[in-house]
């Protein structure tokens, strides 16, 4: 229990020496290592924070790009829809035009077909009318009818105007062959004489005639001299009737 | 003094006589110095188990001091840490057969208490300034100066006597139990010795830290009243 001053003094010195030694050999190195580690950790944390910020920036950038991409996609989609709609409208218009053209073409074809049918019907009607008239006139054909037609011929020869007479004379001036007179029935002598005189009066010179008979004329006569020919018979009249009716029908159709 | 020479002197070099406590202290110092030197050479960024334990202990000491004196950790830490380490090892040497814990010697504990007493004034004056430091003895009233002085002496005395009394009584109790009950009976008492060694070291170091904080933070403690 007593206090030993030597021990007391030495313990004070020992403790001070121990403090100094431990400070140099133990505390400082350990605290230095801890401080370095803390600094390293702090640096790592700082780097991590900077990396996190960079990652955040990249993420923001990516999100912005995604938004821009979405917007561009939406714009492109709208544009595409507009183009599709415009193309649809254009194709519909083209289709409408094509349909109109087809309809017009069909109308034209139908009209043409109707015209053809009408023409065929008219031709058939004309043919039937001609045949009907031919059958009727064939049944009415007789020497009396032919005598009347000879008179018509003589009347026509007399009524030819002077200019026409002059032209016929010029055309037949070098014609040396006899005039051919074709009749459906045999002509009487008086009828032949009247026809010869009327023909010589027309040509103003002497002319010989060759008298022929042709049952196809049905009734009446046909007079031909060189290039000039004059008819007063049912066959030629029916033929002229058919041609006239056909030309009138063609004029109406066009 | 004569009794001390006959009972505890190991080496007599007049006028000095070296007691077992001093020799044990030297042994502890040598062990600590060698250990510190060996460990200090092998410190790495990636710590091993021993380095991790040491860093953990140093971190705990640093945290304890920082909690009380956050602005003066670097200046205070060597003194307080050495107190804790030395007293702990000195207390535990009593467990080694044939050795006596230096802290069961009143001269050793008195030396440590006087060191604490002196360090309180040393750190207080060096950090606060002598005028500011001495002024706190006169506050809140100069009439309290005697009580301040008595408080300084008494707390130093209690530091020395508390550690000495606890360790000496513990060793004496262990000796009596061994003498009475046999060889294996005092094992629980030895476990108690370890716990007591830790607790006494912690109490001594913590009280020293609090005394230091009281001396260093006088300006902070008194500045509000001065301003008022």
Coordinates of C-alpha atoms in Angstrom, one line a residue:
Chain A
X1 CA 0.0 0.0 0.0
X2 CA 3.0 2.3 0.4
X3 CA 4.0 4.6 -2.5
X4 CA 7.3 3.8 -4.0
X5 CA 8.6 6.9 -5.6
X6 CA 11.0 5.1 -7.8
X7 CA 8.3 3.0 -9.2
X8 CA 6.0 6.0 -9.4
X9 CA 8.6 8.0 -11.4
X10 CA 9.6 5.1 -13.6
X11 CA 6.0 4.3 -14.4
X12 CA 5.4 7.9 -15.5
X13 CA 8.5 7.8 -17.7
X14 CA 7.6 4.3 -19.0
X15 CA 4.1 5.5 -19.9
X16 CA 5.3 8.6 -21.7
X17 CA 7.8 6.5 -23.6
X18 CA 5.1 4.0 -24.4
X19 CA 2.8 6.8 -25.6
X20 CA 5.5 8.1 -27.9
X21 CA 6.5 4.7 -29.2
X22 CA 2.9 3.5 -29.8
X23 CA 2.1 6.7 -31.5
X24 CA 4.9 6.2 -33.9
X25 CA 4.8 2.5 -34.5
X26 CA 1.1 1.6 -34.0
X27 CA -1.4 4.5 -34.1
X28 CA -0.1 6.5 -37.0
X29 CA 0.4 3.5 -39.4
X30 CA -3.0 2.1 -38.6
X31 CA -4.8 5.4 -38.8
X32 CA -2.9 6.1 -42.0
X33 CA -4.0 2.9 -43.5
X34 CA -7.6 3.5 -42.4
X35 CA -7.4 7.1 -43.8
X36 CA -6.0 5.8 -47.1
X37 CA -8.7 3.2 -47.2
X38 CA -11.4 5.8 -46.4
X39 CA -9.9 8.0 -49.1
X40 CA -9.9 5.1 -51.5
X41 CA -13.5 4.3 -50.6
X42 CA -14.4 7.9 -50.9
X43 CA -12.7 8.0 -54.3
X44 CA -14.6 4.8 -55.3
X45 CA -17.8 6.4 -54.1
X46 CA -17.0 9.5 -56.0
X47 CA -16.3 7.5 -59.1
X48 CA -19.4 5.5 -58.6
X49 CA -21.4 8.7 -58.2
X50 CA -19.9 10.1 -61.4
X51 CA -20.6 6.8 -63.1
X52 CA -24.1 6.9 -61.7
X53 CA -24.5 10.5 -63.0
X54 CA -23.1 9.4 -66.4
X55 CA -25.5 6.5 -66.4
X56 CA -28.3 8.8 -65.5
X57 CA -27.3 11.1 -68.3
X58 CA -27.1 8.2 -70.7
X59 CA -30.5 7.0 -69.5
X60 CA -31.9 10.5 -69.9
X61 CA -30.4 10.7 -73.4
X62 CA -31.8 7.3 -74.2
X63 CA -35.2 8.3 -72.9
X64 CA -35.0 11.5 -75.0
X65 CA -34.0 9.5 -78.0
X66 CA -36.8 7.1 -77.3
X67 CA -39.3 10.0 -77.1
X68 CA -37.9 11.5 -80.3
X69 CA -38.0 8.1 -82.0
X70 CA -41.6 7.6 -80.8
X71 CA -42.5 11.1 -82.1
X72 CA -40.7 10.4 -85.4
X73 CA -42.5 7.1 -85.6
X74 CA -45.8 8.7 -85.0
X75 CA -45.1 11.4 -87.6
X76 CA -44.0 8.8 -90.1
X77 CA -47.1 6.7 -89.3
X78 CA -49.3 9.8 -89.8
X79 CA -47.5 10.6 -93.0
X80 CA -47.9 7.1 -94.2
X81 CA -51.6 7.1 -93.3
X82 CA -52.0 10.4 -95.2
X83 CA -50.1 8.9 -98.2
X84 CA -52.2 5.8 -98.1
X85 CA -55.4 7.8 -97.9
X86 CA -54.2 10.0 -100.8
X87 CA -53.2 6.9 -102.8
X88 CA -56.6 5.4 -102.0
X89 CA -58.4 8.5 -103.1
X90 CA -56.3 8.6 -106.3
X91 CA -56.9 4.9 -107.0
X92 CA -60.6 5.4 -106.3
X93 CA -60.6 8.3 -108.7
X94 CA -58.8 6.3 -111.3
X95 CA -61.1 3.4 -110.8
X96 CA -64.1 5.8 -111.1
X97 CA -62.6 7.2 -114.3
X98 CA -62.0 3.7 -115.6
X99 CA -65.5 2.7 -114.7
X100 CA -66.9 5.8 -116.4
X101 CA -64.8 5.0 -119.5
X102 CA -65.9 1.4 -119.4
X103 CA -69.5 2.5 -118.9
X104 CA -69.2 4.9 -121.8
X105 CA -67.5 2.3 -123.9
X106 CA -70.3 -0.1 -123.0
X107 CA -72.9 2.5 -123.8
X108 CA -71.2 3.1 -127.2
X109 CA -71.0 -0.7 -127.8
X110 CA -74.6 -1.1 -126.8
X111 CA -75.6 1.8 -129.0
X112 CA -73.6 0.4 -131.9
X113 CA -75.1 -3.0 -131.2
X114 CA -78.6 -1.4 -131.2
X115 CA -77.7 0.5 -134.3
X116 CA -76.5 -2.7 -136.0
X117 CA -79.6 -4.5 -134.9
X118 CA -81.8 -1.6 -136.2
X119 CA -79.9 -1.6 -139.4
X120 CA -80.2 -5.3 -139.8
X121 CA -83.9 -5.0 -139.0
X122 CA -84.2 -2.1 -141.5
X123 CA -82.3 -4.1 -144.1
X124 CA -84.5 -7.1 -143.4
X125 CA -87.6 -4.9 -143.5
X126 CA -86.4 -3.3 -146.8
X127 CA -85.5 -6.7 -148.2
X128 CA -88.9 -8.0 -147.1
X129 CA -90.6 -4.9 -148.5
X130 CA -88.7 -5.3 -151.8
X131 CA -89.6 -9.0 -151.9
X132 CA -93.2 -8.1 -151.0
X133 CA -93.3 -5.4 -153.7
X134 CA -91.6 -7.8 -156.2
X135 CA -94.1 -10.5 -155.5
X136 CA -97.0 -8.1 -155.7
X137 CA -95.7 -6.5 -158.9
X138 CA -94.9 -9.9 -160.4
X139 CA -98.5 -10.9 -159.9
X140 CA -99.6 -7.6 -161.4
X141 CA -97.2 -7.9 -164.3
X142 CA -99.0 -8.0 -167.7
X143 CA -98.7 -6.7 -171.3
X144 CA -101.0 -3.8 -170.3
X145 CA -98.6 -2.8 -167.5
X146 CA -95.7 -3.1 -169.9
X147 CA -97.6 -0.9 -172.5
X148 CA -98.0 1.7 -169.8
X149 CA -94.3 1.5 -168.9
X150 CA -93.4 1.9 -172.6
X151 CA -95.5 5.0 -172.6
X152 CA -93.7 6.2 -169.5
X153 CA -90.4 5.5 -171.3
X154 CA -91.5 7.5 -174.3
X155 CA -92.6 10.3 -172.0
X156 CA -89.3 10.3 -170.3
X157 CA -87.4 10.4 -173.6
X158 CA -89.5 13.4 -174.7
X159 CA -89.0 15.3 -171.4
X160 CA -85.2 15.0 -171.4
X161 CA -83.9 18.6 -171.3
X162 CA -81.8 20.0 -174.1
X163 CA -78.5 20.1 -172.2
X164 CA -79.0 16.5 -171.3
X165 CA -79.9 15.6 -174.9
X166 CA -76.7 17.3 -176.1
X167 CA -74.5 15.4 -173.6
X168 CA -76.1 12.1 -174.7
X169 CA -75.5 12.9 -178.3
X170 CA -71.9 13.7 -177.7
X171 CA -71.4 10.5 -175.7
X172 CA -73.0 8.3 -178.3
X173 CA -71.7 10.0 -181.4
X174 CA -69.1 7.4 -182.2
X175 CA -71.2 4.5 -181.2
X176 CA -71.8 2.3 -184.2
X177 CA -73.5 -0.7 -182.5
X178 CA -77.3 -0.9 -182.5
X179 CA -79.3 0.1 -179.5
X180 CA -80.5 -2.8 -177.4
X181 CA -84.1 -2.7 -176.2
X182 CA -84.9 -5.4 -173.6
X183 CA -88.5 -6.0 -172.6
X184 CA -90.3 -8.6 -170.4
X185 CA -93.0 -9.2 -173.0
X186 CA -92.8 -9.1 -176.7
X187 CA -93.3 -5.5 -178.0
X188 CA -95.8 -4.7 -180.7
X189 CA -94.7 -3.2 -184.0
X190 CA -96.2 0.2 -183.1
X191 CA -94.4 0.2 -179.8
X192 CA -91.1 -0.6 -181.5
X193 CA -91.7 2.1 -184.1
X194 CA -92.5 4.7 -181.4
X195 CA -89.4 3.8 -179.4
X196 CA -87.2 3.9 -182.5
X197 CA -88.5 7.3 -183.5
X198 CA -88.1 8.7 -180.0
X199 CA -84.5 7.3 -179.8
X200 CA -83.6 8.8 -183.2
X201 CA -85.2 12.1 -182.2
X202 CA -83.1 12.1 -179.0
X203 CA -79.8 11.2 -180.8
X204 CA -80.7 13.2 -183.9
X205 CA -79.5 10.5 -186.3
X206 CA -80.6 7.2 -187.6
X207 CA -80.2 4.3 -185.2
X208 CA -80.9 0.6 -185.6
X209 CA -82.3 -1.4 -182.6
X210 CA -81.8 -5.0 -181.4
X211 CA -85.0 -6.2 -179.7
X212 CA -84.5 -8.6 -176.8
X213 CA -86.8 -10.2 -174.1
X214 CA -85.9 -10.8 -170.5
X215 CA -88.5 -12.2 -168.0
X216 CA -86.4 -10.9 -165.0
X217 CA -87.5 -7.4 -165.9
X218 CA -91.0 -8.5 -164.6
X219 CA -92.6 -5.8 -166.7
X220 CA -91.4 -2.8 -168.8
X221 CA -88.3 -2.2 -171.0
X222 CA -84.6 -1.3 -170.7
X223 CA -82.9 0.8 -173.3
X224 CA -79.1 0.8 -173.7
X225 CA -77.0 2.4 -176.4
X226 CA -73.3 2.4 -175.9
X227 CA -72.5 3.9 -172.5
X228 CA -76.0 5.4 -172.0
X229 CA -78.8 3.3 -170.5
X230 CA -82.4 4.2 -169.6
X231 CA -84.8 1.9 -167.8
X232 CA -88.6 1.8 -167.3
X233 CA -89.1 -1.7 -165.8
X234 CA -90.2 -3.1 -162.4
X235 CA -86.8 -4.8 -161.8
X236 CA -84.8 -1.7 -162.0
X237 CA -87.4 0.3 -160.1
X238 CA -87.4 -2.2 -157.2
X239 CA -83.7 -2.3 -157.2
X240 CA -83.6 1.5 -157.0
X241 CA -86.2 1.5 -154.3
X242 CA -84.1 -0.9 -152.2
X243 CA -80.9 1.1 -152.7
X244 CA -82.6 4.3 -151.8
X245 CA -84.2 2.9 -148.7
X246 CA -80.8 1.5 -147.6
X247 CA -79.0 4.8 -148.1
X248 CA -81.6 6.6 -146.2
X249 CA -81.3 4.1 -143.3
X250 CA -77.4 4.4 -143.3
X251 CA -77.8 8.2 -143.2
X252 CA -80.1 8.0 -140.2
X253 CA -77.7 5.5 -138.4
X254 CA -74.7 7.7 -138.8
Chain B
X1 CA 9.8 2.4 2.2
X2 CA 11.9 -0.3 3.7
X3 CA 9.0 -2.7 3.6
X4 CA 8.8 -2.2 -0.1
X5 CA 12.5 -2.9 -0.6
X6 CA 12.3 -6.2 1.3
X7 CA 9.0 -7.3 -0.2
X8 CA 9.0 -6.2 -3.8
X9 CA 12.5 -5.1 -4.9
X10 CA 13.9 -7.2 -7.8
X11 CA 16.9 -5.1 -8.7
X12 CA 18.8 -2.7 -6.5
X13 CA 20.7 0.0 -8.2
X14 CA 21.2 2.7 -5.6
X15 CA 19.5 5.0 -5.2
X16 CA 17.0 3.2 -7.5
X17 CA 15.3 -0.1 -6.6
X18 CA 13.4 -1.7 -9.4
X19 CA 10.1 -3.4 -8.3
X20 CA 8.3 -6.3 -10.1
X21 CA 5.7 -3.8 -11.2
X22 CA 8.3 -1.9 -13.1
X23 CA 9.8 -5.0 -14.6
X24 CA 6.4 -6.2 -15.6
X25 CA 5.7 -2.8 -17.1
X26 CA 8.9 -3.0 -19.1
X27 CA 7.8 -6.5 -20.3
X28 CA 4.5 -5.1 -21.4
X29 CA 6.2 -2.2 -23.1
X30 CA 8.6 -4.5 -24.9
X31 CA 5.8 -6.8 -26.0
X32 CA 3.8 -3.8 -27.2
X33 CA 6.8 -2.2 -29.0
X34 CA 7.7 -5.5 -30.7
X35 CA 4.0 -6.2 -31.6
X36 CA 3.6 -2.7 -33.0
X37 CA 6.8 -2.9 -35.0
X38 CA 5.8 -6.3 -36.4
X39 CA 2.3 -5.2 -37.2
X40 CA 3.3 -1.8 -38.6
X41 CA 5.5 -3.5 -41.1
X42 CA 2.8 -5.7 -42.4
X43 CA -0.1 -3.3 -42.8
X44 CA -1.8 -3.7 -46.1
X45 CA -4.7 -2.2 -48.0
X46 CA -6.5 -5.5 -47.8
X47 CA -6.3 -6.4 -44.1
X48 CA -5.8 -9.8 -42.7
X49 CA -7.7 -11.0 -39.6
X50 CA -5.2 -9.4 -37.1
X51 CA -5.0 -6.1 -39.0
X52 CA -8.8 -6.1 -39.2
X53 CA -9.1 -6.6 -35.5
X54 CA -6.5 -3.9 -34.8
X55 CA -8.3 -1.5 -37.1
X56 CA -11.6 -2.3 -35.5
X57 CA -10.1 -1.6 -32.0
X58 CA -8.6 1.6 -33.3
X59 CA -11.8 2.6 -34.9
X60 CA -13.7 2.0 -31.7
X61 CA -11.3 4.1 -29.7
X62 CA -11.4 6.8 -32.4
X63 CA -15.2 6.8 -32.3
X64 CA -15.3 7.0 -28.5
X65 CA -13.0 10.0 -28.4
X66 CA -14.7 11.6 -31.4
X67 CA -18.0 11.3 -29.6
X68 CA -16.7 13.4 -26.7
X69 CA -14.0 15.6 -28.3
X70 CA -14.7 15.7 -32.0
X71 CA -12.2 18.6 -32.7
X72 CA -9.2 17.2 -30.9
X73 CA -9.1 13.5 -31.7
X74 CA -5.6 13.5 -33.2
X75 CA -4.1 15.1 -30.1
X76 CA -5.9 13.1 -27.5
X77 CA -6.0 9.7 -29.1
X78 CA -2.4 8.6 -28.4
X79 CA -2.7 9.3 -24.7
X80 CA -6.2 7.8 -24.2
X81 CA -5.5 4.8 -26.4
X82 CA -2.3 4.1 -24.6
X83 CA -4.1 4.3 -21.3
X84 CA -6.7 1.8 -22.4
X85 CA -4.2 -0.6 -23.9
X86 CA -1.6 -0.4 -21.1
X87 CA -4.1 -0.7 -18.3
X88 CA -5.9 -3.6 -20.0
X89 CA -2.6 -5.5 -20.5
X90 CA -1.4 -4.7 -17.1
X91 CA -4.7 -5.9 -15.6
X92 CA -4.5 -9.1 -17.6
X93 CA -1.0 -9.9 -16.6
X94 CA -2.3 -10.9 -13.2
X95 CA -3.8 -14.0 -14.9
X96 CA -0.3 -15.3 -15.7
X97 CA 1.0 -17.5 -12.9
X98 CA 4.0 -15.9 -11.1
X99 CA 3.3 -12.4 -12.4
X100 CA 1.6 -9.6 -10.5
X101 CA -0.6 -7.1 -12.3
X102 CA 1.2 -3.7 -12.2
X103 CA -2.1 -2.1 -11.6
X104 CA -2.4 -3.8 -8.3
X105 CA 0.5 -1.6 -7.2
X106 CA -0.6 1.8 -5.9
X107 CA 2.6 3.4 -7.2
X108 CA 1.7 2.4 -10.7
X109 CA -2.0 3.5 -10.5
X110 CA -0.9 6.7 -8.7
X111 CA 1.6 7.4 -11.5
X112 CA -1.2 6.9 -14.1
X113 CA -3.6 9.1 -12.1
X114 CA -0.9 11.8 -11.8
X115 CA -0.3 11.5 -15.6
X116 CA -4.0 12.0 -16.1
X117 CA -4.0 15.0 -13.7
X118 CA -1.1 16.6 -15.5
X119 CA -2.4 15.8 -19.0
X120 CA -5.7 17.5 -18.1
X121 CA -3.8 20.7 -17.4
X122 CA -1.4 20.3 -20.2
X123 CA -4.0 19.8 -22.9
X124 CA -6.3 22.4 -21.3
X125 CA -3.7 25.1 -21.3
X126 CA -2.2 24.2 -24.7
X127 CA -5.6 24.2 -26.4
X128 CA -7.6 26.8 -24.4
X129 CA -4.7 29.1 -23.4
X130 CA -3.5 29.6 -19.8
X131 CA -5.8 32.5 -19.0
X132 CA -8.9 31.0 -20.4
X133 CA -8.1 27.7 -18.8
X134 CA -7.4 29.1 -15.3
X135 CA -10.5 31.3 -15.5
X136 CA -12.8 28.3 -15.3
X137 CA -11.6 27.7 -11.7
X138 CA -13.1 31.1 -10.8
X139 CA -16.4 30.5 -12.5
X140 CA -19.2 30.8 -11.8
X141 CA -17.8 32.4 -8.6
X142 CA -14.2 32.7 -7.2
X143 CA -15.6 31.3 -4.0
X144 CA -15.7 27.9 -5.7
X145 CA -11.9 27.9 -6.3
X146 CA -11.2 25.7 -3.2
X147 CA -13.9 23.3 -4.3
X148 CA -12.4 23.1 -7.8
X149 CA -9.0 22.4 -6.3
X150 CA -10.4 19.7 -3.9
X151 CA -12.3 18.2 -6.9
X152 CA -9.1 18.0 -9.0
X153 CA -7.1 16.3 -6.2
X154 CA -9.9 14.0 -5.1
X155 CA -10.7 12.8 -8.6
X156 CA -7.0 12.0 -9.2
X157 CA -6.9 10.2 -6.0
X158 CA -10.0 8.2 -6.8
X159 CA -8.6 7.3 -10.2
X160 CA -5.5 5.8 -8.5
X161 CA -7.2 4.2 -5.6
X162 CA -10.2 2.7 -7.6
X163 CA -8.0 0.9 -10.1
X164 CA -5.5 -0.2 -7.4
X165 CA -8.2 -1.3 -5.0
X166 CA -10.1 -3.3 -7.6
X167 CA -7.1 -5.1 -9.0
X168 CA -5.5 -5.8 -5.7
X169 CA -8.7 -7.0 -4.1
X170 CA -9.4 -9.2 -7.1
X171 CA -5.9 -10.8 -6.9
X172 CA -6.2 -11.2 -3.2
X173 CA -9.6 -12.8 -3.6
X174 CA -8.3 -15.2 -6.2
X175 CA -5.3 -16.1 -3.9
X176 CA -7.6 -16.8 -1.0
X177 CA -10.0 -18.9 -3.1
X178 CA -7.0 -21.0 -4.4
X179 CA -5.7 -21.5 -0.9
X180 CA -9.1 -22.5 0.4
X181 CA -10.8 -24.4 -2.4
X182 CA -8.0 -25.9 -4.5
X183 CA -6.6 -25.6 -8.0
X184 CA -9.6 -25.6 -10.3
X185 CA -12.1 -23.8 -8.1
X186 CA -11.0 -20.2 -8.9
X187 CA -11.5 -20.6 -12.7
X188 CA -14.8 -18.6 -12.6
X189 CA -13.0 -16.0 -10.5
X190 CA -10.4 -15.9 -13.3
X191 CA -13.1 -15.2 -15.8
X192 CA -14.3 -12.5 -13.5
X193 CA -10.7 -11.2 -13.6
X194 CA -10.9 -10.8 -17.3
X195 CA -14.2 -9.0 -17.2
X196 CA -12.9 -6.8 -14.4
X197 CA -9.7 -6.0 -16.3
X198 CA -11.7 -4.9 -19.3
X199 CA -14.1 -2.8 -17.2
X200 CA -11.5 -1.1 -15.1
X201 CA -9.4 -0.3 -18.1
X202 CA -12.5 1.2 -19.8
X203 CA -13.5 3.1 -16.7
X204 CA -10.0 4.6 -16.2
X205 CA -9.7 5.6 -19.8
X206 CA -13.2 7.0 -20.1
X207 CA -12.8 9.0 -16.9
X208 CA -9.5 10.4 -18.2
X209 CA -11.2 11.3 -21.5
X210 CA -14.1 13.0 -19.6
X211 CA -11.7 15.0 -17.4
X212 CA -9.8 16.0 -20.6
X213 CA -13.0 17.0 -22.3
X214 CA -14.0 19.1 -19.2
X215 CA -10.7 20.9 -19.3
X216 CA -10.6 21.5 -23.1
X217 CA -14.2 22.5 -23.5
X218 CA -14.3 25.2 -20.7
X219 CA -14.6 28.0 -23.3
X220 CA -17.5 26.3 -24.9
X221 CA -19.1 25.6 -21.6
X222 CA -18.7 29.2 -20.3
X223 CA -19.0 31.2 -23.5
X224 CA -22.9 31.4 -23.3
X225 CA -22.7 33.0 -19.8
X226 CA -19.9 35.3 -20.9
X227 CA -21.9 36.5 -23.8
X228 CA -24.9 37.0 -21.5

